[in-house]
Coordinates of C-alpha atoms in Angstrom, one line a residue:
D1 CA 93.0 90.2 87.3
Y2 CA 96.7 88.7 86.5
L3 CA 96.4 90.9 83.2
F4 CA 95.9 93.9 84.5
V5 CA 98.7 93.4 87.3
R6 CA 101.3 92.5 84.7
E7 CA 100.5 95.4 82.1
R8 CA 100.0 97.6 85.1
N9 CA 96.7 98.7 84.1
Y10 CA 95.1 100.3 87.2
G11 CA 92.4 102.4 85.1
S12 CA 89.0 100.6 83.7
F13 CA 88.7 98.2 81.3
A14 CA 88.1 100.3 78.7
S15 CA 91.1 102.4 78.8
F16 CA 92.9 99.1 78.6
V17 CA 91.6 98.3 75.5
Q18 CA 92.3 101.6 74.1
S19 CA 96.1 101.5 75.0
K20 CA 96.8 98.5 73.4
D21 CA 95.9 97.1 70.0
F22 CA 92.6 95.6 70.1
P23 CA 91.3 94.8 66.7
K24 CA 88.3 97.8 65.4
N25 CA 85.8 94.5 65.9
F26 CA 86.5 93.7 69.3
S27 CA 82.9 93.6 71.3
G28 CA 83.8 92.2 74.5
C29 CA 84.9 89.6 76.7
V30 CA 85.3 87.0 79.8
A31 CA 87.6 88.4 82.5
N32 CA 89.0 85.7 84.5
F33 CA 89.2 86.0 88.2
C34 CA 91.9 83.5 89.4
D35 CA 93.2 85.2 92.7
P36 CA 91.4 85.5 95.6
P37 CA 92.2 89.3 96.3
S38 CA 90.6 90.0 93.3
W39 CA 87.3 89.0 94.3
G40 CA 87.8 89.0 97.9
E41 CA 87.6 91.7 100.4
D42 CA 88.7 94.4 97.5
Q43 CA 85.9 93.3 95.1
M44 CA 88.1 94.4 92.0
Y45 CA 85.8 92.6 90.1
E46 CA 82.7 95.0 91.0
E47 CA 83.9 98.0 89.1
I48 CA 85.2 95.5 85.8
L49 CA 81.9 93.8 85.5
E50 CA 80.2 97.5 85.2
E51 CA 81.6 97.9 82.3
D52 CA 79.8 97.2 78.7
G53 CA 81.3 94.0 77.0
V54 CA 82.6 92.3 80.1
W55 CA 81.5 89.3 81.8
G56 CA 83.4 87.6 84.5
A57 CA 84.4 84.0 85.4
F58 CA 85.6 83.0 88.7
G59 CA 87.9 80.5 90.5
L60 CA 91.1 79.6 91.7
H61 CA 94.2 78.6 89.9
P62 CA 95.9 76.0 91.2
H63 CA 99.2 77.6 92.3
N64 CA 96.9 79.3 94.9
A65 CA 95.1 76.5 96.2
H66 CA 97.5 77.5 99.7
L67 CA 95.2 80.2 99.9
L68 CA 91.6 78.6 100.1
T69 CA 90.0 79.0 103.6
P70 CA 86.6 78.7 104.3
E71 CA 85.9 82.6 104.0
V72 CA 88.1 82.7 101.0
L73 CA 85.4 80.0 99.2
A74 CA 82.5 82.4 100.7
D75 CA 83.8 85.2 98.8
L76 CA 83.8 83.0 95.8
I77 CA 80.4 81.8 96.0
R78 CA 79.4 85.6 96.6
A79 CA 81.3 86.5 93.4
A80 CA 80.2 83.7 91.4
K81 CA 76.4 85.2 91.9
H82 CA 77.2 88.3 89.8
P83 CA 74.8 88.7 87.6
K84 CA 77.2 89.2 84.8
C85 CA 79.2 85.5 85.8
V86 CA 79.4 83.1 82.8
A87 CA 81.7 80.3 84.7
W88 CA 83.5 79.8 87.6
G89 CA 85.8 76.5 88.7
E90 CA 89.3 75.9 88.7
M91 CA 91.1 77.8 86.8
G92 CA 94.2 76.6 85.2
L93 CA 96.5 73.6 85.0
D94 CA 97.7 72.0 87.8
Y95 CA 101.0 70.7 86.1
G96 CA 104.1 71.3 87.8
N97 CA 106.1 71.3 91.0
K98 CA 104.2 74.4 92.4
N99 CA 101.1 72.1 93.1
K100 CA 102.2 69.8 96.1
D101 CA 99.4 71.1 98.6
L102 CA 96.0 68.8 99.6
N103 CA 93.8 71.2 100.7
P104 CA 90.7 69.9 102.1
Y105 CA 88.6 72.3 100.3

């Protein structure tokens, strides 16, 4: 989700691979969805995981811990049940001064 935003890719993952310098033997990847809007109401992951060679990992980056609510947690659980989900949990390192939130969830 962050990669697509940073790279301003709003098309398919296949079009992203074609627009970049991926090696010819590239056969797939695990897309990490660590921002709640990507696995929440918009369900951006659904379209990406429809593509061949793309699997998903879902979690919450510590910088986004303040966004965790019971509703967001329910969205995460739903996304983690996707058949192409291969991992879920905390994503990223919580080092730094941005992580002062002590969310009870």
